[in-house]
CSV table of C-alpha atoms in Angstrom, one decimal:
chain,number,residue,atom,x,y,z
A,147,UNK,CA,-17.3,7.4,-9.7
A,148,UNK,CA,-19.4,5.7,-7.1
A,149,UNK,CA,-19.2,4.4,-3.5
A,150,UNK,CA,-20.5,1.4,-1.6
A,151,UNK,CA,-20.6,0.4,2.0
A,152,UNK,CA,-19.2,-3.0,3.0
A,153,UNK,CA,-20.0,-4.6,6.4
A,154,UNK,CA,-17.4,-6.9,7.8
A,155,UNK,CA,-16.7,-8.6,11.2
A,156,UNK,CA,-15.2,-11.5,13.0
A,157,UNK,CA,-16.8,-14.3,14.9
A,158,UNK,CA,-15.7,-17.6,16.4
A,159,UNK,CA,-14.6,-16.7,19.9
A,160,UNK,CA,-16.3,-15.2,23.0
A,161,UNK,CA,-15.1,-12.1,24.7
A,162,UNK,CA,-16.2,-9.4,27.2
A,163,UNK,CA,-17.3,-6.0,25.9
A,164,UNK,CA,-16.0,-3.5,28.4
A,165,UNK,CA,-17.0,0.2,29.0
A,166,UNK,CA,-13.9,2.2,28.2
A,167,UNK,CA,-14.6,4.8,30.8
A,168,UNK,CA,-15.6,2.5,33.8
A,169,UNK,CA,-13.8,-0.7,32.8
A,170,UNK,CA,-17.0,-2.6,33.7
A,171,UNK,CA,-18.3,-5.5,31.6
A,172,UNK,CA,-21.3,-4.3,29.6
A,173,UNK,CA,-21.9,-7.4,27.5
A,174,UNK,CA,-20.5,-10.9,27.2
A,175,UNK,CA,-20.0,-11.6,23.5
A,176,UNK,CA,-20.7,-15.1,22.4
A,177,UNK,CA,-18.7,-17.0,19.8
A,178,UNK,CA,-21.6,-16.7,17.4
A,179,UNK,CA,-21.9,-12.9,17.7
A,180,UNK,CA,-20.3,-10.8,14.9
A,181,UNK,CA,-18.9,-7.4,15.7
A,182,UNK,CA,-19.6,-5.8,12.3
A,183,UNK,CA,-18.1,-2.5,11.1
A,184,UNK,CA,-19.0,-0.4,8.0
A,185,UNK,CA,-16.2,0.2,5.5
A,186,UNK,CA,-16.6,2.5,2.5
A,187,UNK,CA,-15.2,1.7,-0.9
A,188,UNK,CA,-14.8,4.3,-3.6
A,189,UNK,CA,-14.7,3.0,-7.2
A,190,UNK,CA,-13.3,5.5,-9.8
A,191,UNK,CA,-13.4,5.1,-13.6
A,192,UNK,CA,-11.1,7.5,-15.3
A,193,UNK,CA,-12.1,9.1,-18.7
A,194,UNK,CA,-10.5,8.3,-22.0
A,195,UNK,CA,-8.4,11.1,-23.5
A,196,UNK,CA,-7.2,11.8,-27.0
A,197,UNK,CA,-3.9,10.2,-26.1
A,198,UNK,CA,-4.9,7.5,-23.6
A,199,UNK,CA,-7.6,4.7,-23.8
A,200,UNK,CA,-8.1,3.9,-20.1
A,201,UNK,CA,-8.1,0.2,-19.1
A,202,UNK,CA,-7.8,0.7,-15.4
A,203,UNK,CA,-9.5,2.4,-12.5
A,204,UNK,CA,-9.0,3.1,-8.8
A,205,UNK,CA,-10.3,1.3,-5.7
A,206,UNK,CA,-10.0,3.4,-2.5
A,207,UNK,CA,-10.7,1.4,0.6
A,208,UNK,CA,-11.4,2.7,4.0
A,209,UNK,CA,-9.5,1.1,6.9
A,210,UNK,CA,-10.5,1.4,10.6
A,211,UNK,CA,-7.3,1.0,12.6
A,212,UNK,CA,-5.9,-2.4,11.8
A,213,UNK,CA,-9.1,-3.6,10.2
A,214,UNK,CA,-10.0,-3.5,6.5
A,215,UNK,CA,-11.7,-5.3,3.7
A,216,UNK,CA,-9.3,-4.9,0.8
A,217,UNK,CA,-8.1,-8.5,0.5
A,218,UNK,CA,-11.4,-10.3,0.9
A,219,UNK,CA,-13.2,-7.8,-1.3
A,220,UNK,CA,-10.7,-7.9,-4.2
A,221,UNK,CA,-10.6,-11.7,-3.9
A,222,UNK,CA,-14.3,-12.1,-4.2
A,223,UNK,CA,-14.5,-9.6,-7.0
A,224,UNK,CA,-11.8,-11.5,-9.0
A,225,UNK,CA,-13.8,-14.7,-8.5
A,226,UNK,CA,-17.0,-13.0,-9.5
A,227,UNK,CA,-15.7,-11.5,-12.8
A,228,UNK,CA,-13.8,-14.7,-13.6
A,229,UNK,CA,-16.7,-17.1,-13.2
A,230,UNK,CA,-19.5,-14.8,-14.4
A,231,UNK,CA,-17.8,-12.9,-17.3
A,232,UNK,CA,-14.5,-14.7,-17.9
A,233,UNK,CA,-12.7,-11.4,-17.1
A,234,UNK,CA,-9.4,-11.2,-15.2
A,235,UNK,CA,-9.4,-8.4,-12.7
A,236,UNK,CA,-6.0,-7.3,-11.5
A,237,UNK,CA,-5.5,-5.2,-8.4
A,238,UNK,CA,-2.0,-3.7,-8.2
A,239,UNK,CA,-0.6,-0.5,-6.8
A,240,UNK,CA,-1.6,2.4,-9.1
A,241,UNK,CA,1.9,3.6,-9.8
A,242,UNK,CA,5.2,2.5,-8.4
A,243,UNK,CA,6.6,6.0,-8.6
A,244,UNK,CA,3.6,7.5,-6.9
A,245,UNK,CA,3.8,4.8,-4.2
A,246,UNK,CA,7.4,5.6,-3.5
A,247,UNK,CA,6.9,9.4,-3.3
A,248,UNK,CA,3.9,8.9,-1.0
A,249,UNK,CA,5.3,6.3,1.3
A,250,UNK,CA,9.1,7.0,1.5
A,251,UNK,CA,10.0,10.3,3.1
A,252,UNK,CA,13.1,11.9,4.5
A,253,UNK,CA,11.6,11.9,8.0
A,254,UNK,CA,10.4,8.2,8.0
A,255,UNK,CA,13.1,6.2,6.3
A,256,UNK,CA,15.0,4.2,8.9
A,257,UNK,CA,17.3,1.8,7.0
A,258,UNK,CA,18.6,0.7,3.6
A,259,UNK,CA,19.0,-3.1,3.0
A,260,UNK,CA,21.0,-3.7,-0.1
A,261,UNK,CA,21.7,-7.1,-1.7
A,262,UNK,CA,24.5,-7.8,-4.2
A,263,UNK,CA,24.6,-11.1,-6.1
A,264,UNK,CA,28.0,-12.7,-6.0
A,265,UNK,CA,29.3,-14.8,-8.8
A,266,UNK,CA,32.3,-17.2,-8.4
A,267,UNK,CA,35.3,-16.9,-10.6
A,268,UNK,CA,35.0,-20.7,-11.1
A,269,UNK,CA,32.6,-21.1,-14.0
A,270,UNK,CA,31.4,-24.5,-12.7
A,271,UNK,CA,30.0,-22.7,-9.6
A,272,UNK,CA,27.8,-20.5,-11.8
A,273,UNK,CA,25.8,-23.4,-13.4
A,274,UNK,CA,23.3,-23.1,-10.6
A,275,UNK,CA,21.3,-20.0,-10.4
A,276,UNK,CA,22.1,-17.7,-7.5
A,277,UNK,CA,25.6,-18.8,-6.3
A,278,UNK,CA,25.6,-16.4,-3.4
A,279,UNK,CA,24.8,-12.9,-2.1
A,280,UNK,CA,26.2,-10.1,0.0
A,281,UNK,CA,23.8,-8.2,2.2
A,282,UNK,CA,24.6,-4.7,3.5
A,283,UNK,CA,22.4,-2.8,5.9
A,284,UNK,CA,22.7,0.9,6.8
A,285,UNK,CA,20.7,2.6,9.5
A,286,UNK,CA,20.7,5.9,11.5
A,287,UNK,CA,20.3,7.7,8.2
A,288,UNK,CA,20.8,11.4,7.8
A,289,UNK,CA,20.3,13.4,4.6
A,290,UNK,CA,20.7,17.0,3.7
A,291,UNK,CA,18.1,18.2,1.2
A,292,UNK,CA,20.5,17.8,-1.7
A,293,UNK,CA,21.5,14.3,-0.6
A,294,UNK,CA,17.9,13.3,-0.1
A,295,UNK,CA,17.0,14.5,-3.6
A,296,UNK,CA,19.7,12.4,-5.1
A,297,UNK,CA,18.8,9.4,-3.0
A,298,UNK,CA,15.1,9.7,-4.0
A,299,UNK,CA,16.1,9.8,-7.7
A,300,UNK,CA,17.9,6.5,-7.2
A,301,UNK,CA,15.1,4.9,-5.2
A,302,UNK,CA,12.5,6.0,-7.8
A,303,UNK,CA,14.8,4.6,-10.6
A,304,UNK,CA,14.9,1.2,-8.8
A,305,UNK,CA,11.1,1.1,-8.3
A,306,UNK,CA,10.6,1.9,-12.0
A,307,UNK,CA,11.8,-1.6,-13.1
A,308,UNK,CA,12.1,-5.0,-11.5
A,309,UNK,CA,15.7,-5.4,-12.8
A,310,UNK,CA,17.0,-1.9,-12.2
A,311,UNK,CA,20.1,-1.8,-10.2
A,312,UNK,CA,20.7,0.5,-7.1
A,313,UNK,CA,24.1,2.3,-7.0
A,314,UNK,CA,25.4,3.3,-3.6
A,315,UNK,CA,29.0,4.5,-3.0
A,316,UNK,CA,29.9,3.4,-6.5
A,317,UNK,CA,28.7,-0.2,-6.0
A,318,UNK,CA,25.8,-1.6,-7.9
A,319,UNK,CA,23.3,-3.7,-5.9
A,320,UNK,CA,20.8,-6.1,-7.4
A,321,UNK,CA,18.1,-5.6,-4.8
A,322,UNK,CA,17.1,-2.8,-2.5
A,323,UNK,CA,14.7,-2.8,0.4
A,324,UNK,CA,13.9,0.2,2.5
A,325,UNK,CA,12.7,0.1,6.1
A,326,UNK,CA,10.3,2.9,6.9
A,327,UNK,CA,8.0,4.0,9.8
A,328,UNK,CA,4.3,4.1,8.8
A,329,UNK,CA,1.9,5.1,11.5
A,330,UNK,CA,4.3,4.1,14.2
A,331,UNK,CA,5.0,0.7,12.7
A,332,UNK,CA,8.2,-0.4,11.0
A,333,UNK,CA,7.7,-1.8,7.5
A,334,UNK,CA,10.2,-3.3,5.1
A,335,UNK,CA,9.4,-2.5,1.4
A,336,UNK,CA,11.0,-4.4,-1.5
A,337,UNK,CA,11.3,-1.8,-4.2
A,338,UNK,CA,11.5,-4.5,-6.9
A,339,UNK,CA,8.1,-5.9,-6.0
A,340,UNK,CA,5.6,-3.1,-5.5
A,341,UNK,CA,2.7,-4.5,-7.5
A,342,UNK,CA,0.6,-5.7,-4.5
A,343,UNK,CA,1.4,-2.9,-2.0
A,344,UNK,CA,-1.1,-0.2,-1.1
A,345,UNK,CA,-0.8,3.5,-0.5
A,346,UNK,CA,-2.2,4.4,3.0
A,347,UNK,CA,-3.7,7.9,3.5
A,348,UNK,CA,-4.8,9.2,6.9
A,349,UNK,CA,-8.4,10.4,7.1
A,350,UNK,CA,-8.5,13.9,8.6
A,351,UNK,CA,-9.8,14.1,12.1
A,352,UNK,CA,-12.5,16.6,11.1
A,353,UNK,CA,-14.2,13.9,9.1
A,354,UNK,CA,-14.7,11.6,12.1
A,355,UNK,CA,-17.9,11.9,14.0
A,356,UNK,CA,-18.5,11.3,17.8
A,357,UNK,CA,-19.2,7.6,17.2
A,358,UNK,CA,-15.9,7.1,15.5
A,359,UNK,CA,-17.4,6.7,12.0
A,360,UNK,CA,-16.8,9.2,9.2
A,361,UNK,CA,-19.2,11.8,8.1
A,362,UNK,CA,-20.2,10.3,4.7
A,363,UNK,CA,-20.5,13.6,2.8
A,364,UNK,CA,-17.1,14.8,4.0
A,365,UNK,CA,-15.6,11.4,3.4
A,366,UNK,CA,-16.8,11.4,-0.2
A,367,UNK,CA,-15.3,14.9,-0.7
A,368,UNK,CA,-12.0,13.6,0.7
A,369,UNK,CA,-12.1,10.5,-1.4
A,370,UNK,CA,-12.7,12.6,-4.5
A,371,UNK,CA,-9.8,15.0,-3.7
A,372,UNK,CA,-7.4,12.1,-3.2
A,373,UNK,CA,-8.6,10.3,-6.3
A,374,UNK,CA,-8.2,13.5,-8.4
A,375,UNK,CA,-4.6,13.9,-7.1
A,376,UNK,CA,-3.7,10.4,-8.0
A,377,UNK,CA,-5.3,10.6,-11.5
A,378,UNK,CA,-3.5,13.8,-12.2
A,379,UNK,CA,-0.2,12.1,-11.4
A,380,UNK,CA,-1.3,9.3,-13.9
A,381,UNK,CA,-2.4,11.9,-16.5
A,382,UNK,CA,-6.0,10.7,-16.2
A,383,UNK,CA,-9.3,12.3,-15.2
A,384,UNK,CA,-12.3,11.1,-13.2
A,385,UNK,CA,-15.2,9.7,-15.2
């Protein structure tokens, strides 16, 4: 396990840098100026076990608000390994089931969007793929603990396979999306396509220093704890 620091920023347009306390302009940013931020990346290589030969690891990226470096970093790494070593690097969510349990909760689920493919009784209509579909949306959801447990079992089943059906009120649906609130933002998640989605973990406030950046020692400890929890779910161990 090791970490690295990545600096990233945006340039191309001018702007005014304003003091947040006085609202006065402190600096006029030119289009050639780059406002860089440091982002930490933790790379984790699990150990082989008697039962498992590990062929995957973990990337844990730090985000700062809406800013991050995941997409550009993984794209450049894929190009590097492909051109230099003829190796294909795949970056997917670590575990669909773990993603579902971390992201979808009883207190943040807002809506179910269910799609049922409709086939015509006329066989000539079914020559073309996807004759039609019926979409059903349900909001204002309320669950007792028992109802939520059953619902999560069904959601986890759907997430476990691209072609798994979702049964609701004795009707089978071909596709299920859930609308959830993540950090105050509404996000629609297609449970049949979780490969490229990321789990977002909040960094505890105690790790942040006065300048807004994290205390590196405490951040590494937090990264290690999070990585260990994920690897235990995947029956792996940090190498």
